[in-house]
């Protein structure tokens, strides 16, 4: 089961995966309301998977004593507390630990859900999406939003790489899109989202 915790505009969406293991995909900026909401749902977290190293997605990591996974290209930003400059949201550096560094193609076996790590640089160097091939689920971080927009590329990213990442996502078969901000997309909305993103990007 995947439970979405939809955020405010200054936080990221958080996705709680309840399976043989219990995982969080992103933890928001670390606001007490969001952390309290997570703790209402579960008493224990086995691992956190961060889609990228911006503070609005991983600031809540510090409240959980569990394994933390992030792509190898974003690990240094998390450990330094810089978060590609987004540490300004907190007014100071907040170094965070990294337990394991991910690469594209890695598999994260939760039990009934097995997620493939899709490296989608562009928003940051180490941005990832999580793809559940059998269940046709894409957790997209800030690489793709349900309205067809996508994350900015000026905080540790690269627009040309972002375009390539969108093209990569267009080849995946998914009918549930769980983005880093905004609403969830289902079925035809997913196809419309990626088609719109590619059109906006000028591919």
Short mmCIF file of C-alpha atoms in Angstrom, two decimals:
data_model
loop_
_atom_site.label_atom_id
_atom_site.label_comp_id
_atom_site.label_asym_id
_atom_site.label_seq_id
_atom_site.Cartn_x
_atom_site.Cartn_y
_atom_site.Cartn_z
CA UNK A 1 0.00 0.00 0.00
CA UNK A 2 1.20 3.52 -0.83
CA UNK A 3 -0.31 6.33 1.23
CA UNK A 4 0.19 9.85 -0.12
CA UNK A 5 0.63 12.76 2.27
CA UNK A 6 0.00 15.76 0.04
CA UNK A 7 1.97 18.81 1.06
CA UNK A 8 1.55 22.53 1.30
CA UNK A 9 3.32 24.72 -1.24
CA UNK A 10 6.47 24.94 0.91
CA UNK A 11 6.81 21.22 1.52
CA UNK A 12 7.12 18.23 -0.74
CA UNK A 13 4.62 15.44 -1.04
CA UNK A 14 5.55 12.42 1.04
CA UNK A 15 4.68 8.86 0.08
CA UNK A 16 4.43 6.24 2.79
CA UNK A 17 4.97 2.70 1.51
CA UNK A 18 3.56 0.07 3.85
CA UNK A 19 4.75 -3.37 2.82
CA UNK A 20 7.03 -6.00 4.36
CA UNK A 21 9.22 -2.96 4.97
CA UNK A 22 7.91 0.51 5.72
CA UNK A 23 9.47 3.34 3.76
CA UNK A 24 9.09 7.05 3.21
CA UNK A 25 9.77 8.55 -0.17
CA UNK A 26 10.90 12.06 0.78
CA UNK A 27 10.24 13.65 4.16
CA UNK A 28 9.38 17.25 3.39
CA UNK A 29 11.22 20.24 4.79
CA UNK A 30 10.99 18.98 8.35
CA UNK A 31 7.94 20.92 9.47
CA UNK A 32 6.32 19.56 12.61
CA UNK A 33 2.89 19.20 11.00
CA UNK A 34 4.14 16.88 8.28
CA UNK A 35 6.28 14.81 10.65
CA UNK A 36 3.33 14.48 13.04
CA UNK A 37 1.14 13.33 10.17
CA UNK A 38 3.65 10.61 9.29
CA UNK A 39 3.87 9.46 12.91
CA UNK A 40 0.09 9.20 13.13
CA UNK A 41 0.16 6.61 10.36
CA UNK A 42 3.07 4.40 11.48
CA UNK A 43 5.25 3.97 14.56
CA UNK A 44 8.37 2.78 12.76
CA UNK A 45 10.13 3.59 9.49
CA UNK A 46 12.64 1.13 8.01
CA UNK A 47 14.07 3.35 5.32
CA UNK A 48 13.83 6.73 3.64
CA UNK A 49 14.36 7.16 -0.09
CA UNK A 50 15.02 10.74 -1.14
CA UNK A 51 14.22 11.63 -4.74
CA UNK A 52 16.79 14.43 -4.63
CA UNK A 53 18.80 16.63 -2.28
CA UNK A 54 16.68 19.76 -1.94
CA UNK A 55 15.74 20.71 1.60
CA UNK A 56 11.99 20.69 0.96
CA UNK A 57 12.28 16.95 0.19
CA UNK A 58 14.74 15.74 2.82
CA UNK A 59 14.67 18.18 5.74
CA UNK A 60 12.48 15.78 7.71
CA UNK A 61 15.10 13.02 7.52
CA UNK A 62 16.59 14.19 10.81
CA UNK A 63 13.50 13.08 12.74
CA UNK A 64 13.84 9.41 11.75
CA UNK A 65 16.51 6.95 12.86
CA UNK A 66 16.53 4.62 9.89
CA UNK A 67 18.45 3.83 6.72
CA UNK A 68 18.55 6.76 4.27
CA UNK A 69 19.02 6.21 0.53
CA UNK A 70 19.86 8.87 -2.05
CA UNK A 71 21.47 8.83 -5.48
CA UNK A 72 25.26 8.94 -5.39
CA UNK A 73 25.35 12.23 -7.32
CA UNK A 74 23.34 14.03 -4.61
CA UNK A 75 24.95 12.42 -1.56
CA UNK A 76 27.61 15.10 -1.08
CA UNK A 77 25.01 17.89 -1.04
CA UNK A 78 23.07 16.11 1.70
CA UNK A 79 26.14 15.44 3.79
CA UNK A 80 27.34 19.04 3.47
CA UNK A 81 23.94 20.50 4.33
CA UNK A 82 24.08 22.79 1.30
CA UNK A 83 21.26 21.15 -0.69
CA UNK A 84 22.30 23.05 -3.84
CA UNK A 85 21.67 26.34 -2.04
CA UNK A 86 18.21 25.44 -0.72
CA UNK A 87 19.62 25.41 2.84
CA UNK A 88 18.56 29.09 2.82
CA UNK A 89 15.03 27.82 3.53
CA UNK A 90 16.23 26.94 7.03
CA UNK A 91 18.63 29.85 7.36
CA UNK A 92 21.58 27.54 8.00
CA UNK A 93 23.30 24.41 6.80
CA UNK A 94 21.71 21.16 7.98
CA UNK A 95 24.08 18.26 7.23
CA UNK A 96 22.20 14.99 6.89
CA UNK A 97 23.54 11.47 6.92
CA UNK A 98 23.42 9.09 3.98
CA UNK A 99 23.32 5.35 4.65
CA UNK A 100 23.41 4.05 1.10
CA UNK A 101 24.07 5.60 -2.30
CA UNK A 102 21.84 4.57 -5.18
CA UNK A 103 22.54 4.19 -8.88
CA UNK A 104 20.21 4.02 -11.83
CA UNK A 105 18.95 0.48 -12.31
CA UNK A 106 19.14 -0.45 -8.63
CA UNK A 107 16.15 -2.38 -7.29
CA UNK A 108 14.53 -1.66 -3.93
CA UNK A 109 12.54 -4.70 -2.82
CA UNK A 110 9.84 -3.76 -0.33
CA UNK A 111 7.94 -7.06 -0.53
CA UNK A 112 4.90 -6.74 -2.80
CA UNK A 113 6.42 -3.61 -4.33
CA UNK A 114 9.77 -3.70 -6.12
CA UNK A 115 10.94 -0.27 -7.23
CA UNK A 116 13.51 0.35 -9.93
CA UNK A 117 15.67 3.43 -9.50
CA UNK A 118 15.50 5.57 -12.65
CA UNK A 119 18.23 8.21 -12.66
CA UNK A 120 16.61 11.38 -14.01
CA UNK A 121 19.16 14.20 -13.70
CA UNK A 122 18.11 17.71 -14.59
CA UNK A 123 16.36 19.13 -11.53
CA UNK A 124 19.49 18.11 -9.61
CA UNK A 125 22.47 15.97 -10.61
CA UNK A 126 21.16 13.02 -8.63
CA UNK A 127 17.41 13.28 -9.10
CA UNK A 128 15.68 9.92 -9.31
CA UNK A 129 12.27 8.47 -10.01
CA UNK A 130 11.04 5.18 -8.58
CA UNK A 131 9.30 2.88 -11.04
CA UNK A 132 7.16 -0.09 -10.04
CA UNK A 133 7.03 -1.89 -13.36
CA UNK A 134 4.44 -4.56 -12.52
CA UNK A 135 2.03 -2.16 -10.84
CA UNK A 136 2.73 0.67 -13.34
CA UNK A 137 3.49 3.25 -10.66
CA UNK A 138 5.93 6.14 -11.09
CA UNK A 139 7.07 8.21 -8.12
CA UNK A 140 8.56 11.14 -9.98
CA UNK A 141 9.98 13.59 -7.44
CA UNK A 142 10.36 16.98 -9.11
CA UNK A 143 11.16 15.57 -12.55
CA UNK A 144 7.50 15.49 -13.62
CA UNK A 145 4.31 16.95 -12.14
CA UNK A 146 0.75 15.91 -12.86
CA UNK A 147 -0.07 19.08 -14.80
CA UNK A 148 2.82 18.47 -17.21
CA UNK A 149 5.19 20.95 -15.62
CA UNK A 150 8.56 19.98 -14.16
CA UNK A 151 11.09 21.19 -11.63
CA UNK A 152 13.42 24.10 -12.25
CA UNK A 153 16.97 23.39 -13.36
CA UNK A 154 18.83 26.30 -11.76
CA UNK A 155 19.43 24.82 -8.29
CA UNK A 156 21.98 22.14 -9.02
CA UNK A 157 20.42 21.01 -12.27
CA UNK A 158 20.82 21.19 -16.02
CA UNK A 159 18.01 21.81 -18.48
CA UNK A 160 19.43 19.63 -21.27
CA UNK A 161 19.71 16.70 -18.87
CA UNK A 162 16.16 17.36 -17.68
CA UNK A 163 14.89 17.14 -21.25
CA UNK A 164 16.69 13.81 -21.70
CA UNK A 165 15.17 12.56 -18.45
CA UNK A 166 11.66 13.46 -19.62
CA UNK A 167 12.28 11.54 -22.83
CA UNK A 168 13.37 8.57 -20.71
CA UNK A 169 10.16 8.73 -18.68
CA UNK A 170 8.07 8.88 -21.85
CA UNK A 171 9.20 5.33 -22.63
CA UNK A 172 7.89 3.93 -19.34
CA UNK A 173 4.42 2.43 -19.00
CA UNK A 174 2.72 3.88 -15.92
CA UNK A 175 -0.87 4.67 -14.98
CA UNK A 176 -0.29 6.17 -11.54
CA UNK A 177 1.94 9.23 -11.21
CA UNK A 178 2.98 10.28 -7.70
CA UNK A 179 4.84 13.60 -8.03
CA UNK A 180 6.92 15.58 -5.56
CA UNK A 181 4.42 18.44 -5.46
CA UNK A 182 0.78 18.85 -6.42
CA UNK A 183 -1.86 16.32 -7.26
CA UNK A 184 -1.63 12.66 -8.23
CA UNK A 185 -2.36 11.65 -11.84
CA UNK A 186 -4.06 8.47 -13.01
CA UNK A 187 -4.54 6.66 -16.32
CA UNK A 188 -4.88 9.12 -19.23
CA UNK A 189 -3.75 11.96 -16.98
CA UNK A 190 -0.33 10.30 -16.83
CA UNK A 191 0.01 10.23 -20.61
CA UNK A 192 -1.15 13.83 -20.80
CA UNK A 193 1.36 14.89 -18.15
CA UNK A 194 4.42 13.46 -19.90
CA UNK A 195 3.22 14.62 -23.34
CA UNK A 196 2.68 18.15 -22.02
CA UNK A 197 6.08 18.19 -20.31
CA UNK A 198 7.87 17.15 -23.47
CA UNK A 199 5.97 19.78 -25.47
CA UNK A 200 6.86 22.50 -22.95
CA UNK A 201 10.49 21.40 -22.96
CA UNK A 202 10.52 21.72 -26.73
CA UNK A 203 11.67 18.18 -27.46
#
